């Protein structure tokens, strides 16, 4: 249920909810600024899930986020528990293929994977969330960068607590899986993640100021080897993912889906052996929610800063409450929206 669906909260509930929001980056509570009726409902305290914008019970998400580097090699598919994540990032790596950095918080699955090695842009992506990052190796300089980030490193190569294991139904190196509840239990003292995006209603781009275009398909090209797409399912109210022209399903058998698809144009630094997505900076952005797409810009001021989305009119570019995929499309790639 979105913020706009709550009509009978008493003043105490409004105060409780407001205290949980970051100024200027959480959902608006303007619709709750109305007189309490003569026969009000009992006060109900509410909280907002920081990585989805959904209404939750206070205290129910008092745990850290768990991020993991997830393989997207053909042999790694189908991945485990993508649809239970809050936010997923797709990034270009060597050979023209992509990998994911996926963040779980609202819902903790039993297992996640396949877990693979980190890349140089990953500290910039995960640092704003805090919490944990799980990965399986990486070049020493990249591992050192991640160890310097404000997150707890869970590394398969050095794990002595049994958090990781290899599964028999996949070939190495595409078979490393993390026990997510055990990782959460071992790091329960870490703080929950801060809010990352601005959230609005279930149809956040309906206002005329966004000049949002009706959209039923998103086509993206990272390289000749990776060209994902998303199709709008109006009945389900989600975007359904395809890869290289084929439906993309996770290990549960369900189609990979997202309430929001955020597409960012990014520079790729090719000066090293491994392509590095430049995450500190700014560029062109699109938000696709509820069958619409609005254009704007993105900005990230430093490693620890969140991604800020701004509409073309200079005001915030909001998302719908729900899970989000962030597509980091190279500046020499292709972005197309049709409707």
Coordinates of C-alpha atoms in Angstrom, one line a residue:
X1 CA 0.0 0.0 0.0
X2 CA 1.4 3.4 -1.0
X3 CA 1.4 6.6 1.1
X4 CA -1.6 7.9 -0.7
X5 CA -3.7 4.9 0.3
X6 CA -3.6 5.9 4.0
X7 CA -6.5 8.3 4.8
X8 CA -7.3 7.8 8.4
X9 CA -4.1 8.1 10.3
X10 CA -4.2 10.2 13.5
X11 CA -1.6 12.9 14.2
X12 CA 0.5 10.6 16.2
X13 CA 0.9 8.2 13.3
X14 CA 2.0 11.1 11.0
X15 CA 4.7 12.1 13.5
X16 CA 5.9 8.5 13.8
X17 CA 6.1 8.1 10.0
X18 CA 7.8 11.5 9.5
X19 CA 10.5 10.7 11.9
X20 CA 11.6 7.8 9.8
X21 CA 12.0 9.8 6.5
X22 CA 15.1 11.7 5.4
X23 CA 14.3 15.3 4.6
X24 CA 13.6 15.8 0.9
X25 CA 14.3 12.2 -0.1
X26 CA 11.3 10.2 1.2
X27 CA 7.7 10.0 0.2
X28 CA 5.5 13.1 0.7
X29 CA 3.1 13.0 3.6
X30 CA 1.1 16.1 2.3
X31 CA -2.0 14.0 1.8
X32 CA -2.1 13.3 5.5
X33 CA -2.3 16.9 6.5
X34 CA -6.0 17.1 7.1
X35 CA -8.3 17.4 10.2
X36 CA -8.8 14.2 12.2
X37 CA -12.4 13.1 11.8
X38 CA -14.8 13.2 14.7
X39 CA -14.7 9.4 14.9
X40 CA -11.0 8.7 14.1
X41 CA -9.6 5.3 13.7
X42 CA -7.1 4.3 16.4
X43 CA -3.6 5.7 15.8
X44 CA -1.5 3.5 13.7
X45 CA 2.3 3.9 13.6
X46 CA 3.8 3.4 10.2
X47 CA 7.3 3.2 8.7
X48 CA 8.7 3.3 5.2
X49 CA 11.0 0.6 3.8
X50 CA 14.1 2.6 2.9
X51 CA 14.9 0.7 -0.3
X52 CA 11.4 0.2 -1.7
X53 CA 9.3 3.1 -0.3
X54 CA 6.6 0.7 0.8
X55 CA 4.7 1.0 4.1
X56 CA 5.9 -1.5 6.7
X57 CA 5.4 -2.1 10.4
X58 CA 7.8 0.0 12.6
X59 CA 10.8 -2.0 13.6
X60 CA 10.2 -4.7 11.1
X61 CA 13.2 -3.8 9.0
X62 CA 15.7 -3.0 11.8
X63 CA 18.4 -4.9 10.0
X64 CA 21.3 -4.1 7.6
X65 CA 21.1 -4.5 3.8
X66 CA 22.9 -7.4 2.2
X67 CA 24.4 -6.8 -1.2
X68 CA 26.0 -9.4 -3.4
X69 CA 27.9 -9.6 -6.7
X70 CA 25.7 -11.8 -8.9
X71 CA 26.9 -13.6 -12.0
X72 CA 25.1 -13.1 -15.3
X73 CA 27.1 -15.5 -17.5
X74 CA 24.9 -17.8 -19.5
X75 CA 26.1 -20.7 -17.3
X76 CA 25.0 -18.8 -14.2
X77 CA 21.4 -18.5 -15.2
X78 CA 18.8 -18.8 -13.7
X79 CA 20.0 -16.7 -10.8
X80 CA 18.6 -17.2 -7.3
X81 CA 16.1 -14.9 -5.6
X82 CA 16.4 -11.8 -7.8
X83 CA 12.7 -11.0 -7.4
X84 CA 13.1 -10.9 -3.7
X85 CA 15.7 -8.1 -3.8
X86 CA 15.0 -4.4 -3.3
X87 CA 17.4 -2.9 -5.8
X88 CA 19.5 -4.5 -8.5
X89 CA 22.2 -2.8 -10.6
X90 CA 23.4 -4.2 -14.0
X91 CA 26.9 -3.2 -15.1
X92 CA 29.2 -3.9 -18.0
X93 CA 32.2 -6.1 -17.4
X94 CA 34.9 -7.5 -19.6
X95 CA 34.0 -9.4 -22.8
X96 CA 30.9 -7.3 -23.3
X97 CA 28.8 -9.3 -20.8
X98 CA 27.2 -7.9 -17.7
X99 CA 27.1 -8.7 -14.0
X100 CA 24.7 -7.6 -11.3
X101 CA 25.2 -5.9 -7.9
X102 CA 22.0 -6.8 -6.1
X103 CA 20.8 -5.5 -2.7
X104 CA 18.4 -7.3 -0.4
X105 CA 16.8 -5.8 2.7
X106 CA 13.0 -5.9 2.9
X107 CA 12.9 -9.7 2.2
X108 CA 15.8 -12.1 3.1
X109 CA 15.8 -15.2 0.9
X110 CA 17.3 -18.5 2.1
X111 CA 20.0 -18.4 -0.5
X112 CA 21.4 -16.0 -3.1
X113 CA 23.7 -16.5 -6.0
X114 CA 25.6 -17.4 -8.0
X115 CA 28.1 -15.1 -6.3
X116 CA 31.1 -13.9 -8.4
X117 CA 34.0 -11.5 -8.1
X118 CA 33.9 -7.8 -7.7
X119 CA 34.8 -5.0 -10.2
X120 CA 36.3 -1.5 -9.7
X121 CA 32.9 0.3 -9.7
X122 CA 31.3 -1.9 -7.0
X123 CA 32.6 0.1 -4.0
X124 CA 31.0 3.3 -5.5
X125 CA 27.7 1.4 -6.0
X126 CA 27.4 -0.3 -2.6
X127 CA 28.9 2.2 -0.2
X128 CA 25.7 4.4 0.2
X129 CA 23.8 1.3 1.5
X130 CA 26.3 0.3 4.2
X131 CA 25.6 -3.2 5.5
X132 CA 27.3 -6.1 3.8
X133 CA 28.7 -7.0 0.4
X134 CA 29.2 -10.7 -0.6
X135 CA 31.6 -11.6 -3.4
X136 CA 33.9 -14.4 -4.6
X137 CA 37.4 -13.0 -5.1
X138 CA 38.5 -10.3 -7.5
X139 CA 41.8 -8.6 -8.5
X140 CA 43.8 -7.6 -5.4
X141 CA 43.4 -3.9 -6.1
X142 CA 39.7 -4.1 -6.4
X143 CA 39.4 -6.2 -3.2
X144 CA 41.4 -3.6 -1.4
X145 CA 39.1 -0.9 -2.6
X146 CA 36.1 -2.8 -1.4
X147 CA 37.7 -3.5 2.0
X148 CA 38.2 0.3 2.3
X149 CA 34.5 1.0 1.7
X150 CA 32.1 1.4 4.7
X151 CA 30.6 -2.1 4.3
X152 CA 31.3 -5.4 5.9
X153 CA 33.1 -7.7 3.3
X154 CA 31.9 -11.3 3.1
X155 CA 34.4 -13.0 0.8
X156 CA 34.0 -16.6 -0.3
X157 CA 37.8 -17.0 -0.7
X158 CA 38.5 -16.1 3.0
X159 CA 35.2 -17.3 4.6
X160 CA 35.7 -19.6 7.6
X161 CA 32.2 -19.4 9.0
X162 CA 30.4 -21.5 6.4
X163 CA 28.4 -18.7 4.9
X164 CA 29.1 -19.9 1.4
X165 CA 28.9 -23.2 -0.3
X166 CA 29.1 -24.7 -3.8
X167 CA 26.0 -26.3 -5.3
X168 CA 26.1 -29.5 -7.4
X169 CA 23.6 -28.5 -10.1
X170 CA 25.9 -25.8 -11.6
X171 CA 29.5 -25.8 -12.9
X172 CA 32.3 -23.9 -11.2
X173 CA 32.9 -21.0 -11.0
X174 CA 29.1 -20.3 -11.5
X175 CA 28.0 -22.3 -8.4
X176 CA 28.9 -20.3 -5.3
X177 CA 25.8 -19.6 -3.1
X178 CA 25.5 -17.5 0.1
X179 CA 23.4 -18.5 3.1
X180 CA 21.6 -15.1 3.4
X181 CA 19.9 -15.6 6.8
X182 CA 23.2 -16.7 8.4
X183 CA 24.9 -13.6 6.9
X184 CA 22.2 -11.4 8.4
X185 CA 22.4 -13.1 11.8
X186 CA 26.2 -12.7 11.9
X187 CA 25.9 -9.0 11.3
X188 CA 22.7 -8.1 13.0
X189 CA 24.3 -5.2 14.8
X190 CA 24.8 -3.2 11.6
X191 CA 22.6 -0.2 10.9
X192 CA 19.7 -0.4 8.4
X193 CA 20.4 1.3 5.0
X194 CA 19.3 4.9 4.5
X195 CA 16.7 5.9 1.9
X196 CA 18.2 5.9 -1.6
X197 CA 15.5 7.3 -3.9
X198 CA 12.5 9.6 -3.7
X199 CA 9.2 7.6 -3.8
X200 CA 5.7 8.8 -4.8
X201 CA 2.4 7.2 -5.6
X202 CA 1.9 3.9 -7.5
X203 CA 1.7 6.1 -10.6
X204 CA 4.5 8.6 -9.7
X205 CA 5.0 10.1 -13.2
X206 CA 1.3 11.0 -13.9
X207 CA 1.7 14.7 -13.3
X208 CA 2.0 16.8 -16.4
X209 CA 5.3 18.4 -15.2
X210 CA 7.1 15.1 -16.0
X211 CA 6.0 15.0 -19.6
X212 CA 6.2 11.2 -19.2
X213 CA 5.6 9.1 -22.4
X214 CA 3.4 6.0 -22.4
X215 CA 5.8 3.1 -22.6
X216 CA 5.3 -0.6 -23.0
X217 CA 8.8 -1.7 -23.9
X218 CA 12.4 -0.7 -22.9
X219 CA 15.3 -1.8 -25.1
X220 CA 18.8 -1.5 -23.9
X221 CA 22.1 -2.3 -25.5
X222 CA 25.2 -2.8 -23.4
X223 CA 27.2 -4.5 -26.1
X224 CA 26.7 -7.0 -29.0
X225 CA 26.6 -9.7 -26.3
X226 CA 24.2 -8.1 -23.9
X227 CA 21.0 -6.4 -24.8
X228 CA 18.3 -6.7 -22.2
X229 CA 14.7 -5.5 -22.5
X230 CA 11.7 -4.9 -20.3
X231 CA 8.0 -5.2 -21.3
X232 CA 5.2 -3.6 -19.3
X233 CA 2.6 -6.0 -17.9
X234 CA -0.3 -3.7 -17.1
X235 CA -2.3 -6.5 -15.4
X236 CA 0.5 -7.3 -12.9
X237 CA 1.7 -3.7 -12.7
X238 CA 5.4 -4.7 -13.3
X239 CA 8.1 -4.7 -16.0
X240 CA 9.1 -8.2 -17.2
X241 CA 12.7 -8.7 -18.2
X242 CA 14.2 -10.4 -21.3
X243 CA 17.8 -11.0 -22.2
X244 CA 19.0 -11.3 -25.7
X245 CA 15.5 -11.7 -26.9
X246 CA 14.5 -14.5 -24.6
X247 CA 12.3 -14.2 -21.4
X248 CA 14.5 -14.0 -18.3
X249 CA 13.5 -16.2 -15.4
X250 CA 15.0 -16.7 -12.0
X251 CA 15.6 -20.0 -10.3
X252 CA 12.0 -20.0 -8.9
X253 CA 10.7 -20.2 -12.4
X254 CA 9.2 -16.8 -12.2
X255 CA 10.0 -14.1 -14.8
X256 CA 12.4 -11.5 -13.5
X257 CA 10.3 -8.4 -12.8
X258 CA 10.6 -4.8 -11.5
X259 CA 8.2 -2.1 -10.4
X260 CA 10.7 0.5 -11.5
X261 CA 13.4 0.5 -14.2
X262 CA 15.9 3.3 -13.8
X263 CA 18.2 3.7 -16.8
X264 CA 21.4 5.8 -16.4
X265 CA 23.8 6.8 -19.2
X266 CA 27.3 6.2 -17.8
X267 CA 30.8 6.7 -18.9
X268 CA 33.0 3.6 -19.2
X269 CA 36.7 4.0 -18.2
X270 CA 38.6 1.6 -20.4
X271 CA 42.1 2.6 -19.4
X272 CA 42.6 -0.5 -17.3
X273 CA 42.3 -4.2 -18.0
X274 CA 38.7 -4.2 -16.7
X275 CA 36.1 -1.7 -17.9
X276 CA 35.0 0.6 -15.0
X277 CA 31.6 2.2 -14.9
X278 CA 32.1 5.8 -13.7
X279 CA 29.6 6.2 -10.9
X280 CA 30.8 9.5 -9.4
X281 CA 29.5 12.2 -11.7
X282 CA 26.3 12.9 -13.5
X283 CA 24.5 12.1 -16.7
X284 CA 21.2 11.4 -18.5
X285 CA 18.5 9.4 -16.7
X286 CA 15.1 7.8 -17.4
X287 CA 12.6 6.5 -14.8
X288 CA 10.1 4.0 -16.1
X289 CA 7.1 3.3 -13.7
X290 CA 3.5 2.3 -14.2
X291 CA 3.8 2.1 -18.0
X292 CA 5.3 5.6 -18.3
X293 CA 8.8 6.9 -18.8
X294 CA 10.1 10.3 -17.7
X295 CA 13.5 11.9 -18.6
X296 CA 15.9 13.6 -16.3
X297 CA 19.4 13.5 -14.9
X298 CA 21.3 11.6 -12.3
X299 CA 24.1 12.8 -10.0
X300 CA 26.3 11.0 -7.5
X301 CA 28.7 13.4 -5.7
X302 CA 31.1 10.9 -4.1
X303 CA 31.6 7.2 -3.3
X304 CA 29.4 7.3 -0.2
X305 CA 26.7 9.6 -1.7
X306 CA 23.4 8.2 -3.1
X307 CA 22.2 8.5 -6.7
X308 CA 20.0 11.6 -7.0
X309 CA 17.4 11.7 -9.8
X310 CA 16.2 15.0 -11.0
X311 CA 13.4 15.6 -13.5
X312 CA 13.8 18.0 -16.4
X313 CA 11.9 20.7 -14.5
X314 CA 14.6 20.6 -11.8
X315 CA 12.5 18.9 -9.2
X316 CA 12.8 15.3 -7.8
X317 CA 12.1 12.4 -10.2
X318 CA 10.2 9.9 -8.1
X319 CA 9.8 6.1 -8.2
X320 CA 6.8 4.0 -7.4
X321 CA 6.9 2.0 -4.1
X322 CA 8.4 -1.4 -5.0
X323 CA 11.6 -3.0 -6.2
X324 CA 13.9 -1.3 -8.7
X325 CA 16.4 -2.3 -11.4
X326 CA 19.1 0.2 -12.3
X327 CA 20.5 -0.2 -15.7
X328 CA 24.0 1.3 -16.1
X329 CA 24.1 1.6 -19.9
X330 CA 27.4 2.7 -21.4
X331 CA 27.4 6.0 -23.2
X332 CA 28.2 4.3 -26.5
X333 CA 25.3 1.8 -25.9
X334 CA 21.7 2.2 -26.9
X335 CA 18.5 3.2 -25.0
X336 CA 15.0 3.1 -26.6
X337 CA 11.5 3.4 -25.2
X338 CA 8.4 2.5 -27.2
X339 CA 4.7 2.6 -26.4

